[in-house]
Short mmCIF file of N, CA, C and O and ligand atoms in Angstrom, two decimals:
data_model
loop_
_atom_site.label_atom_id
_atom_site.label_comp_id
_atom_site.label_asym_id
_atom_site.label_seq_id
_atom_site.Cartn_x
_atom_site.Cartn_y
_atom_site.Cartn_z
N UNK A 1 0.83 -1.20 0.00
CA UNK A 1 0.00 0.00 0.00
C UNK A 1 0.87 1.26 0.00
O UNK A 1 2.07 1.23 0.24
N UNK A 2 0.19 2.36 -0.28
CA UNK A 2 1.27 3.58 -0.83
C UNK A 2 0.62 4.80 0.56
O UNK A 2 -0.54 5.13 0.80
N UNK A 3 1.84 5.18 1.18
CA UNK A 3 1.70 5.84 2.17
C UNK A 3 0.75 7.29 2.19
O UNK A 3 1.25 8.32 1.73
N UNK A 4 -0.30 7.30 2.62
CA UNK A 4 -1.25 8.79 2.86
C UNK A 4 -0.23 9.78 3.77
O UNK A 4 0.39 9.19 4.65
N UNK A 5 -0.07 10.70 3.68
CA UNK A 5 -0.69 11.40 2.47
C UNK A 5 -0.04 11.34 1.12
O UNK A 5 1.17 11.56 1.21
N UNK A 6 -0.47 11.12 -0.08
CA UNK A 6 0.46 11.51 -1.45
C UNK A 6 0.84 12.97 -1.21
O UNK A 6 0.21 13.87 -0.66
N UNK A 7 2.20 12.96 -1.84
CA UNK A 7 2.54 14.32 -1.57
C UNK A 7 3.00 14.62 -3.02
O UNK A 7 2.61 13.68 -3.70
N UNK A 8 3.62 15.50 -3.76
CA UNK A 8 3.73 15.80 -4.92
C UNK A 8 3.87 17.65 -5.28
O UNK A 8 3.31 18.47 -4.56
N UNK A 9 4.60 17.99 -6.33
CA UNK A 9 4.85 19.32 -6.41
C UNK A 9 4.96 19.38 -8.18
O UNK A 9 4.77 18.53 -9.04
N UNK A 10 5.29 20.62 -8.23
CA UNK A 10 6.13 21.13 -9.39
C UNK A 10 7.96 20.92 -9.21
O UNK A 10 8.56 20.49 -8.22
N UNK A 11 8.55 21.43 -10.63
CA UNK A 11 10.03 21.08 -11.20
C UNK A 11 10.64 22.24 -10.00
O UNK A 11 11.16 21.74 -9.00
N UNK A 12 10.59 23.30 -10.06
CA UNK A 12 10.48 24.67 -9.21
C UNK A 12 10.29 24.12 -7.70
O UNK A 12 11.15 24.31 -6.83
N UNK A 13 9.43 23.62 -7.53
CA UNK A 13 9.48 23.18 -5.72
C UNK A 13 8.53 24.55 -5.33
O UNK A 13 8.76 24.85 -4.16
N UNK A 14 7.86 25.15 -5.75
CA UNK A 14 7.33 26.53 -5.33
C UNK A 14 5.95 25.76 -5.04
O UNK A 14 5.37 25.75 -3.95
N UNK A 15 5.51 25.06 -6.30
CA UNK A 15 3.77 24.27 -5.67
C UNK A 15 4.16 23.38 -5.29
O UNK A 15 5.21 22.93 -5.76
N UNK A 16 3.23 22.49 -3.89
CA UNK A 16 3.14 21.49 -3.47
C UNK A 16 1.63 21.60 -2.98
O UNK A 16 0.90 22.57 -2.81
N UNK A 17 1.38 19.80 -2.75
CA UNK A 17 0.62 19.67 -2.52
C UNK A 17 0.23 18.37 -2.01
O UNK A 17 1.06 17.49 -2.25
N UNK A 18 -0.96 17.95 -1.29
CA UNK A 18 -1.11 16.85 -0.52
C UNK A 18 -2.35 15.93 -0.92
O UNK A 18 -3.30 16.71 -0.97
N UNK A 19 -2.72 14.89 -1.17
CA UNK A 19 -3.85 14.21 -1.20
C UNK A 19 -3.90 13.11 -0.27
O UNK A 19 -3.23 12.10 -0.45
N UNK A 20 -4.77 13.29 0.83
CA UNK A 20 -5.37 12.54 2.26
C UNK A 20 -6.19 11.27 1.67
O UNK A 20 -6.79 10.58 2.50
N UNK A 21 -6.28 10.87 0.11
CA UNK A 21 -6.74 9.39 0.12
C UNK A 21 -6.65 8.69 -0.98
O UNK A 21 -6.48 9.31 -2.03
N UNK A 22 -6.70 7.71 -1.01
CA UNK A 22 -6.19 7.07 -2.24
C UNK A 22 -7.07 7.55 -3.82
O UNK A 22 -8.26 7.80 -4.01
N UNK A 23 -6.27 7.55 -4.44
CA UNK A 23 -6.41 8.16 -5.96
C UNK A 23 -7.96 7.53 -6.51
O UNK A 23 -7.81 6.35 -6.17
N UNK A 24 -8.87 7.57 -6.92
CA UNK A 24 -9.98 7.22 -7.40
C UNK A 24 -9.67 6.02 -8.90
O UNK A 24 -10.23 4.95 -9.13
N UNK A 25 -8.68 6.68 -9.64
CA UNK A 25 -8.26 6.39 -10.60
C UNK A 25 -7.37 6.47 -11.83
O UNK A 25 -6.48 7.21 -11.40
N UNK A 26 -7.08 6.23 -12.90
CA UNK A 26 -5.80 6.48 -13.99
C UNK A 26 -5.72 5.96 -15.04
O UNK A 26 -5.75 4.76 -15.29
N UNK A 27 -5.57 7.28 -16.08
CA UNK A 27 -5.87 7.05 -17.11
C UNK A 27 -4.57 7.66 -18.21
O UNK A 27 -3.83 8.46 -17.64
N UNK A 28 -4.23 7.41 -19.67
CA UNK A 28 -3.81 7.67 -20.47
C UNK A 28 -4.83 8.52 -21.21
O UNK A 28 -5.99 8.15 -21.38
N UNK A 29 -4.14 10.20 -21.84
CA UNK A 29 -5.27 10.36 -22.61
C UNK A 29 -4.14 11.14 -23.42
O UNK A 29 -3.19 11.81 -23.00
N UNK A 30 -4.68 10.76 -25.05
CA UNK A 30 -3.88 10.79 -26.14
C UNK A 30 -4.49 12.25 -26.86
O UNK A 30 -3.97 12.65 -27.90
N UNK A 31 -5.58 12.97 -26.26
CA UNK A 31 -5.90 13.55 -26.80
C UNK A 31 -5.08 15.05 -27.33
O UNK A 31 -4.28 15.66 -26.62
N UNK A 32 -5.42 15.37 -28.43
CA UNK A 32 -4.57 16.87 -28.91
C UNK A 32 -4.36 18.12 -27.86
O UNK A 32 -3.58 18.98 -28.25
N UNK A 33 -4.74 18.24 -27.02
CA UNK A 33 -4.67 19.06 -25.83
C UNK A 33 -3.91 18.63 -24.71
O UNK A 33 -3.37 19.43 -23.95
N UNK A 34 -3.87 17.72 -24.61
CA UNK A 34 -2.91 16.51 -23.62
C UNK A 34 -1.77 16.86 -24.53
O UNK A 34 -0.87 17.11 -23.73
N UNK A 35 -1.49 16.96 -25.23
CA UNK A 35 -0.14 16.58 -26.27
C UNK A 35 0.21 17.92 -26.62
O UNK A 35 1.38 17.81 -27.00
N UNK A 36 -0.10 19.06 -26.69
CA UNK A 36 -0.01 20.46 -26.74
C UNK A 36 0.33 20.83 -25.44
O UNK A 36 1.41 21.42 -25.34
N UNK A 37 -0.34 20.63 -24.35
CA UNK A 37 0.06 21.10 -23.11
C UNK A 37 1.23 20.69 -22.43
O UNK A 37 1.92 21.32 -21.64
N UNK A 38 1.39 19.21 -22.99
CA UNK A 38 2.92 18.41 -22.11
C UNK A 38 3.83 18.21 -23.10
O UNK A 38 4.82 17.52 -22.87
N UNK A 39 3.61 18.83 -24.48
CA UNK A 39 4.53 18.49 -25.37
C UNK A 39 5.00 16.65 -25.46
O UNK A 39 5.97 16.13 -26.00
N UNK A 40 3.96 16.07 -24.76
CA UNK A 40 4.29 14.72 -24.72
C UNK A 40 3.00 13.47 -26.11
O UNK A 40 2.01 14.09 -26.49
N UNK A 41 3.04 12.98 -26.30
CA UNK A 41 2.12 11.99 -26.97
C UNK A 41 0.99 11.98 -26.45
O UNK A 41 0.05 12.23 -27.20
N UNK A 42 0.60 11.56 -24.41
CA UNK A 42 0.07 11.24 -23.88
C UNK A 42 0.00 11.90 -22.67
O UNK A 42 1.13 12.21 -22.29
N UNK A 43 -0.69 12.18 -22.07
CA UNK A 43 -0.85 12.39 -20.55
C UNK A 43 -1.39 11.50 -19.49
O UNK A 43 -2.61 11.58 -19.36
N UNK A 44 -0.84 10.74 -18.78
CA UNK A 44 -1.16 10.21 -17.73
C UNK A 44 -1.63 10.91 -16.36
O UNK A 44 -1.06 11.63 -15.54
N UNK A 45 -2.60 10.52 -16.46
CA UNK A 45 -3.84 11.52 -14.98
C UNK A 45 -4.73 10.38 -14.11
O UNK A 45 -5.31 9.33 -14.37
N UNK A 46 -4.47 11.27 -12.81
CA UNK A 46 -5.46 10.18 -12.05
C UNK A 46 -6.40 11.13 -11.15
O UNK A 46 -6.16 12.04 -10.36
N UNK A 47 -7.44 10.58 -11.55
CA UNK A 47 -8.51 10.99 -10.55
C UNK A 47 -8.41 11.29 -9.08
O UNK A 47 -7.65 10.56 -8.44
N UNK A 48 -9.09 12.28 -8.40
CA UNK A 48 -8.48 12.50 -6.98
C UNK A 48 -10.25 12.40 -6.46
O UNK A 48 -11.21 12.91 -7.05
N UNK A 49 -10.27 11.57 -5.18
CA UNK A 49 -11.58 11.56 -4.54
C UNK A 49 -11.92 13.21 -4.10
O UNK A 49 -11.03 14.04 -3.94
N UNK A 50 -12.95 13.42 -4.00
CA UNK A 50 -13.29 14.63 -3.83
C UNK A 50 -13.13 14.75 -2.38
O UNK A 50 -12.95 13.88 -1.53
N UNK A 51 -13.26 16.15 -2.28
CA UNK A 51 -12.40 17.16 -0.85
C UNK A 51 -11.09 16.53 -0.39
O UNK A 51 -10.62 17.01 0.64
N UNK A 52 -10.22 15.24 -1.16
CA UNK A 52 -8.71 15.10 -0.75
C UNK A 52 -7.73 16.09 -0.89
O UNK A 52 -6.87 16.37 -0.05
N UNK A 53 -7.86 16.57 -1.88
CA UNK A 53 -6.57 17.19 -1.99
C UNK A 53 -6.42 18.71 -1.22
O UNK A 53 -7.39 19.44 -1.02
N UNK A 54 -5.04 19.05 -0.81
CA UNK A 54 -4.92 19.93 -0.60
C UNK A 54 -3.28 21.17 -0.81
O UNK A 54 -2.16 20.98 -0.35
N UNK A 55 -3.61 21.93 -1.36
CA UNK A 55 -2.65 22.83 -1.56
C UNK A 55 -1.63 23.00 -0.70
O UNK A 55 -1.59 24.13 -0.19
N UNK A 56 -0.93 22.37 -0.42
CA UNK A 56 0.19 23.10 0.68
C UNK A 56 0.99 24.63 0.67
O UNK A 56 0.92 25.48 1.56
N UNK A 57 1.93 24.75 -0.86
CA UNK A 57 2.44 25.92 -0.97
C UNK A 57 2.59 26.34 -2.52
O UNK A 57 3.18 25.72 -3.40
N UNK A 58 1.84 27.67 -2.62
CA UNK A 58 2.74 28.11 -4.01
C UNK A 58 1.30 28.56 -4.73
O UNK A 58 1.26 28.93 -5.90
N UNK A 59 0.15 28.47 -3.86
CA UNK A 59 -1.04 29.07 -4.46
C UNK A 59 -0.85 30.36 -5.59
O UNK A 59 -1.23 30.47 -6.76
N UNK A 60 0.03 31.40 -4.55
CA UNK A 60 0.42 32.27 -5.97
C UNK A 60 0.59 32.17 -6.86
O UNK A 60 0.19 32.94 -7.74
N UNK A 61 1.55 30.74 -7.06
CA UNK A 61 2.41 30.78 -8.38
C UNK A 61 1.18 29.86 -9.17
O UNK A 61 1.25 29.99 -10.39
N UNK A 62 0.27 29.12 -8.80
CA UNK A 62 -0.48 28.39 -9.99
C UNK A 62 -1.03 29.22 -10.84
O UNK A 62 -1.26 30.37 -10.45
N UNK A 63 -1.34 28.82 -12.21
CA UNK A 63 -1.94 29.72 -12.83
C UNK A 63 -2.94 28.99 -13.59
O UNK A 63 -2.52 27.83 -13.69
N UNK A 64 -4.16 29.13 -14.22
CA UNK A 64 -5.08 28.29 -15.03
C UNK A 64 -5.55 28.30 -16.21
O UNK A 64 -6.45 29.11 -16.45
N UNK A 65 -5.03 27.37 -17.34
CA UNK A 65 -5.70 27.93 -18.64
C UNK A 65 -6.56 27.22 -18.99
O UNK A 65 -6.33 26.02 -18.93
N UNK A 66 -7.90 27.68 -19.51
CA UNK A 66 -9.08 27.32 -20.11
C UNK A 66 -9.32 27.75 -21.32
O UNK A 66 -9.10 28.91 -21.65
N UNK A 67 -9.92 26.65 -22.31
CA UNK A 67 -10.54 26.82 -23.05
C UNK A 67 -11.91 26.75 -22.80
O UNK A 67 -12.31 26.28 -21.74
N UNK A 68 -12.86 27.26 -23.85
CA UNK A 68 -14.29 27.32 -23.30
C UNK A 68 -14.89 26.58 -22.65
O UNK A 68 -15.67 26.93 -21.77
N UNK A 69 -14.46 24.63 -23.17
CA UNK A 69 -15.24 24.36 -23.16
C UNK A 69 -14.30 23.18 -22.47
O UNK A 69 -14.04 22.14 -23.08
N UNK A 70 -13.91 23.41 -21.36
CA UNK A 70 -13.27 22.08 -20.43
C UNK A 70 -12.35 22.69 -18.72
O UNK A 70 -12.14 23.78 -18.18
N UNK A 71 -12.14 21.71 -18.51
CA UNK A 71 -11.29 22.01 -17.30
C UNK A 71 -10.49 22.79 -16.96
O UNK A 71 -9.36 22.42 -17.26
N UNK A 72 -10.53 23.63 -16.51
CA UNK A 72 -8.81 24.10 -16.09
C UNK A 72 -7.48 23.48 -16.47
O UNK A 72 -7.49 22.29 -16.77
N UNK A 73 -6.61 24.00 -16.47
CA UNK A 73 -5.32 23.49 -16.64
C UNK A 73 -4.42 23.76 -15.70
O UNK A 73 -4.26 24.98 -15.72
N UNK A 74 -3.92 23.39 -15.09
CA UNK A 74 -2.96 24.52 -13.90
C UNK A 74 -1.69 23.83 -14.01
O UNK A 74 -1.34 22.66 -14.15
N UNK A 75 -1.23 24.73 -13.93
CA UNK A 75 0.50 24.38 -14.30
C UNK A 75 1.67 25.74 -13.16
O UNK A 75 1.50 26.96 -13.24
N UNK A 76 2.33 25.33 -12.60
CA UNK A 76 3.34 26.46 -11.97
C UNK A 76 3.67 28.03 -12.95
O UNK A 76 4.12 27.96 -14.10
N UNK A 77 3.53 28.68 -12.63
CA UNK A 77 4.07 29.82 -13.62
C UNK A 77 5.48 30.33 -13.59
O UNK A 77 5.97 31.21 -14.30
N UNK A 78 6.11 29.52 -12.50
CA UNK A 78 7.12 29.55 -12.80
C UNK A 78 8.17 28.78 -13.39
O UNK A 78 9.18 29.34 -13.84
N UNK A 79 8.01 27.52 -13.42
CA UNK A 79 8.94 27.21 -14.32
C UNK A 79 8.16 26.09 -15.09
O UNK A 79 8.74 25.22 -15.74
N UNK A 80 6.32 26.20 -14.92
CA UNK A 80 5.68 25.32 -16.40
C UNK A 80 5.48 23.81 -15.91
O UNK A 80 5.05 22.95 -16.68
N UNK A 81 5.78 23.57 -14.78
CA UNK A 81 5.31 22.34 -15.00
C UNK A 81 3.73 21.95 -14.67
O UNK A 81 2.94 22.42 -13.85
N UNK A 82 3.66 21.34 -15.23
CA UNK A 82 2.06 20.71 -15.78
C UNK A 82 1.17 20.10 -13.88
O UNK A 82 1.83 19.54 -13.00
N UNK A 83 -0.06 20.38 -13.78
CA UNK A 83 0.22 20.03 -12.16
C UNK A 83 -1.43 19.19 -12.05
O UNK A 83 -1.46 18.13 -11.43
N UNK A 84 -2.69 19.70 -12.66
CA UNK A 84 -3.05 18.64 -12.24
C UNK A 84 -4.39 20.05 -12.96
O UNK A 84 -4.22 21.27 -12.95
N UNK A 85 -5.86 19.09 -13.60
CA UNK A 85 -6.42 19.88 -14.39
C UNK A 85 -7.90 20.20 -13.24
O UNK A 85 -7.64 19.70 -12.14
N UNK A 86 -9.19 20.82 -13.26
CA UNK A 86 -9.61 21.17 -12.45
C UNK A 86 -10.91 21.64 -12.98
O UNK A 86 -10.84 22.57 -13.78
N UNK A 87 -12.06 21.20 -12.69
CA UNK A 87 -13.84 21.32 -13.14
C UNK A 87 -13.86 22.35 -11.97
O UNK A 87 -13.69 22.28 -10.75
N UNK A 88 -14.21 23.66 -13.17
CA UNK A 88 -14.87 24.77 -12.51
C UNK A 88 -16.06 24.77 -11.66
O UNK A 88 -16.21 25.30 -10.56
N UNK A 89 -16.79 24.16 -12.28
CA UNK A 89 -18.18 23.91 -11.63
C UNK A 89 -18.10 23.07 -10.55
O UNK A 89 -18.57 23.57 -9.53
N UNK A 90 -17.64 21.89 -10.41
CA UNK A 90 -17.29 21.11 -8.83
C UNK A 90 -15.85 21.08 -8.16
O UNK A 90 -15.56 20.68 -7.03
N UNK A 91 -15.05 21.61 -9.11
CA UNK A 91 -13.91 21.38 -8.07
C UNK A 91 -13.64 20.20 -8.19
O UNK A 91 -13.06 19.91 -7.15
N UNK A 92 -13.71 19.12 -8.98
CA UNK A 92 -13.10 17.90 -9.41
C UNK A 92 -11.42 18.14 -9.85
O UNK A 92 -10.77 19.12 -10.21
N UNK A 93 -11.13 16.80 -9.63
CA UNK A 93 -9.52 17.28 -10.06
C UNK A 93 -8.69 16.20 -10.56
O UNK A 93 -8.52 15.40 -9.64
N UNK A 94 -8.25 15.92 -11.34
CA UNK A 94 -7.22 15.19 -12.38
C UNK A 94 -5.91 15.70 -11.89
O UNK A 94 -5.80 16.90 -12.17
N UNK A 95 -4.98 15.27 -11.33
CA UNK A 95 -3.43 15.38 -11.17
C UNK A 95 -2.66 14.46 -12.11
O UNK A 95 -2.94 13.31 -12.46
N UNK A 96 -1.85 15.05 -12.36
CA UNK A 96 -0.45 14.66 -13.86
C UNK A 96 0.35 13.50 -13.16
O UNK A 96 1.25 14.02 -12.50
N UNK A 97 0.38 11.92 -13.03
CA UNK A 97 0.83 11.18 -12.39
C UNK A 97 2.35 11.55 -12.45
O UNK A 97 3.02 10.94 -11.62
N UNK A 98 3.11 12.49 -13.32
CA UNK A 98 4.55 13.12 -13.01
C UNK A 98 4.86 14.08 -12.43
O UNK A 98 5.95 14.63 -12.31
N UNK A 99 3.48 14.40 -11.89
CA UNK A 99 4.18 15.56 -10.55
C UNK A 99 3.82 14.66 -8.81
O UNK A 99 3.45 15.30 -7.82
N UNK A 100 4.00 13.33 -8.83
CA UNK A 100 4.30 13.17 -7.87
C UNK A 100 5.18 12.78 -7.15
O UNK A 100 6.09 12.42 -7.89
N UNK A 101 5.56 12.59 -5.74
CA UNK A 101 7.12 12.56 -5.40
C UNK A 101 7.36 11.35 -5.04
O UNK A 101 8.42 11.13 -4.47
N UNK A 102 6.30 10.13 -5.33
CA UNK A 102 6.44 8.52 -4.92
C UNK A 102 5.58 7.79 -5.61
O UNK A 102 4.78 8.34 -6.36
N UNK A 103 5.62 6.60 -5.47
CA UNK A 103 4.32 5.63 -6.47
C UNK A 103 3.31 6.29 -6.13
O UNK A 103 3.31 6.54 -4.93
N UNK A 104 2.09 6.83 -6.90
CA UNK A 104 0.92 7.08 -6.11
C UNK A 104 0.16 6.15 -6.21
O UNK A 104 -1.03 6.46 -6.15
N UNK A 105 0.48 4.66 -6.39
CA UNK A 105 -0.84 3.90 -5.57
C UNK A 105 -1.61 3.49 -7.07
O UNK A 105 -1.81 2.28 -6.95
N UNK A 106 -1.94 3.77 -7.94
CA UNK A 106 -2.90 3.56 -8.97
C UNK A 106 -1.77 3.17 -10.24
O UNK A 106 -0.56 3.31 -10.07
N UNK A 107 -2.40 2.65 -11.60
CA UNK A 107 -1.63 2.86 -12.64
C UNK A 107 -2.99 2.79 -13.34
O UNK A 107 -4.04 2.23 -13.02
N UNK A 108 -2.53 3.75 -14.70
CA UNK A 108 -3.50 3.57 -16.17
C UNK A 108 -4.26 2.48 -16.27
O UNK A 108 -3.88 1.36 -16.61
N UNK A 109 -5.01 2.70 -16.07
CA UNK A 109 -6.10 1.60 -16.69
C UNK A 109 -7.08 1.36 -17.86
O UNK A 109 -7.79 0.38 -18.09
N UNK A 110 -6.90 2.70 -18.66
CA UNK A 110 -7.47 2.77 -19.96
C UNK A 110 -6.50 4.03 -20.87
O UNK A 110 -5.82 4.84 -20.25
N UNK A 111 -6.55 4.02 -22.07
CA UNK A 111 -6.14 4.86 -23.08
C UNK A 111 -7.46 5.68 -23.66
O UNK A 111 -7.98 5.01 -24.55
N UNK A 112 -7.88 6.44 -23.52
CA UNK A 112 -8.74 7.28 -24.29
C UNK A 112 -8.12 8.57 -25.24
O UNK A 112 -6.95 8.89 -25.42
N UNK A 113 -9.27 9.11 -25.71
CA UNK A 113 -8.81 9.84 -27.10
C UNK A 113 -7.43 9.49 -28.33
O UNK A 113 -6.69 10.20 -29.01
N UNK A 114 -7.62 8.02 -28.15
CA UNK A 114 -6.61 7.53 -29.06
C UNK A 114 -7.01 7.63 -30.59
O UNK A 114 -6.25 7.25 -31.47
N UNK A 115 -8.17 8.11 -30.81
CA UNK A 115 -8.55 8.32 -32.21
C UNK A 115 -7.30 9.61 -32.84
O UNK A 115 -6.96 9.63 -34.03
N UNK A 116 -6.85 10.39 -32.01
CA UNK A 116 -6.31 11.62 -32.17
C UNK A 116 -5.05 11.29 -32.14
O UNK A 116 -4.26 11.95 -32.81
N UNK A 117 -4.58 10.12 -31.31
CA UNK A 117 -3.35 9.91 -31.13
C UNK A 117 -2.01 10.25 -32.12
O UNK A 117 -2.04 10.22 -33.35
N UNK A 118 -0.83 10.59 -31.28
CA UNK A 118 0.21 11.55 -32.24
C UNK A 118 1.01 10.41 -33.41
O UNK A 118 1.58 9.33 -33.24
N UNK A 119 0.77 11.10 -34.43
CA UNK A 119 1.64 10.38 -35.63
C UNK A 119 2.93 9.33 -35.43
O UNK A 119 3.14 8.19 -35.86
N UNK A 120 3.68 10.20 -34.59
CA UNK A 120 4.88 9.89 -34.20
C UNK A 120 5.30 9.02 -33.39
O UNK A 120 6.48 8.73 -33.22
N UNK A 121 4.39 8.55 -32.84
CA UNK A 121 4.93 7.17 -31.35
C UNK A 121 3.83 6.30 -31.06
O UNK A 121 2.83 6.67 -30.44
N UNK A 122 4.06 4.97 -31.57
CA UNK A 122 3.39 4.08 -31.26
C UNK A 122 2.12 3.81 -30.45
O UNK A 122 2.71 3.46 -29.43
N UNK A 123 1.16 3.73 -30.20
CA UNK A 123 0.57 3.61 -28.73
C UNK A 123 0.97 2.25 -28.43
O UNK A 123 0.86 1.22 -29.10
N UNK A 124 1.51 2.51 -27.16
CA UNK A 124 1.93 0.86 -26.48
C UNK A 124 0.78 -0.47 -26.51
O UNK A 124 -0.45 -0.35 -26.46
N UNK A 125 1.63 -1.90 -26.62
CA UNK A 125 1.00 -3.07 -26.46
C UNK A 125 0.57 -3.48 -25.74
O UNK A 125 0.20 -4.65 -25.80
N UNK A 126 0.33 -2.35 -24.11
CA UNK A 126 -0.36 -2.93 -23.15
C UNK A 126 -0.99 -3.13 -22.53
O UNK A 126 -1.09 -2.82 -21.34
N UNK A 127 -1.88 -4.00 -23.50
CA UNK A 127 -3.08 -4.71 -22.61
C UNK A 127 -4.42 -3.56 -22.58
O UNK A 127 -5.54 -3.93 -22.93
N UNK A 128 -4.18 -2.27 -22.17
CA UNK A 128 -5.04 -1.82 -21.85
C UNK A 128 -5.95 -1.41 -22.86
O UNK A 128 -5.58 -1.02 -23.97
N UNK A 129 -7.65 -1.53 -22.33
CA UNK A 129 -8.96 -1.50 -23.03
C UNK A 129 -8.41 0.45 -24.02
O UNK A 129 -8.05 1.34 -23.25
N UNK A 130 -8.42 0.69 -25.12
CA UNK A 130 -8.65 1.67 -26.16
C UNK A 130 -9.93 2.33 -26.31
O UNK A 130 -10.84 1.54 -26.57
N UNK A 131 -10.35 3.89 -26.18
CA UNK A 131 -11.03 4.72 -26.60
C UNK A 131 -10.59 5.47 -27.18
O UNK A 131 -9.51 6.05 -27.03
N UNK A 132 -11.77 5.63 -28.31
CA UNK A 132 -11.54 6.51 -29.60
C UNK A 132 -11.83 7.93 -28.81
O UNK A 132 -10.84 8.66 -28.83
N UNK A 133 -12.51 8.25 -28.39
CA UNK A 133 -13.16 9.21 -27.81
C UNK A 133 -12.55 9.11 -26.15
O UNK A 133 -11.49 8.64 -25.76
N UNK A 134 -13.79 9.83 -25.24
CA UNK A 134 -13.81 9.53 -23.66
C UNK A 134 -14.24 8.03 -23.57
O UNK A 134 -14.31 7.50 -24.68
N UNK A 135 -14.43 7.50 -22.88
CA UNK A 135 -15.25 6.00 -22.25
C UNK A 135 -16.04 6.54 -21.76
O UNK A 135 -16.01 7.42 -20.90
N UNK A 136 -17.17 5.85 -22.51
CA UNK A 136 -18.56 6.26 -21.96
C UNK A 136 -19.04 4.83 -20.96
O UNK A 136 -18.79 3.63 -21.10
N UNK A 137 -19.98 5.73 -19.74
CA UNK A 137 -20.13 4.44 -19.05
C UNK A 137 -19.39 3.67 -17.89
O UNK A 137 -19.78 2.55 -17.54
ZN1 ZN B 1 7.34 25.46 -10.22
ZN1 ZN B 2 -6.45 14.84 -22.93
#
């Protein structure tokens, strides 16, 4: 079992932050916004149970980008790293499984928006169930 609290930050060390219970869940998502924002293929995110998490330090420095029509994005403003995405309307929250500072306990369990997936790098052989889209259901 993976020690409570998860703890986790930015590259900078300016944000940190804490989650008091185990991760809900984790996912791969290949989508064009995932891949624009991390400059990566994929983004790996895991669900956080609601009212766990909590900000420890660096509230200043987060900053949030939205497009119309989705989550927040929050990333450090100071030196960019990617931190964990955020539903305006509930306060739901997706954290970047690479801003944490130990196993957090969960791994990927599905690939979604692989219809979009990047030209350039394979999607891996493993195992896990493929969405073209979100997973509905
Ligand atoms: Zn930082
Ligand atoms: Zn995405």
């Amino acid at each position: 079992m993976t020690d409570l609290p998860l703890t986790g930050g930015c590259l900078c060390g300016g944000v940190r932050f804490e989650i008091a219970a185990p991760l809900e869940s984790a996912s791969y998502c290949h989508c064009t916004r995932c891949q624009r924002r991390s400059g990566t293929a994929a983004s790996a995110n895991a669900r956080v149970a609601p009212g766990s998490f909590r900000l420890v330090s660096g509230e200043e420095l987060v900053r949030e980008f939205r497009l119309e029509d989705g989550w927040a994005k929050c990333f450090c403003s100071v030196c960019g790293s990617q931190l964990w995405s955020r539903d305006p309307e509930t306060d739901a929250r997706s954290v970047r499984l690479g801003a944490f500072d130990r196993d957090p306990g969960v791994r990927p369990a599905w690939r979604q928006f692989v219809a979009y997936a990047a030209p350039w790098e394979a999607i891996p052989e493993d195992g896990l169930p493929r969405h073209d889209e979100r997973p509905t259901g």
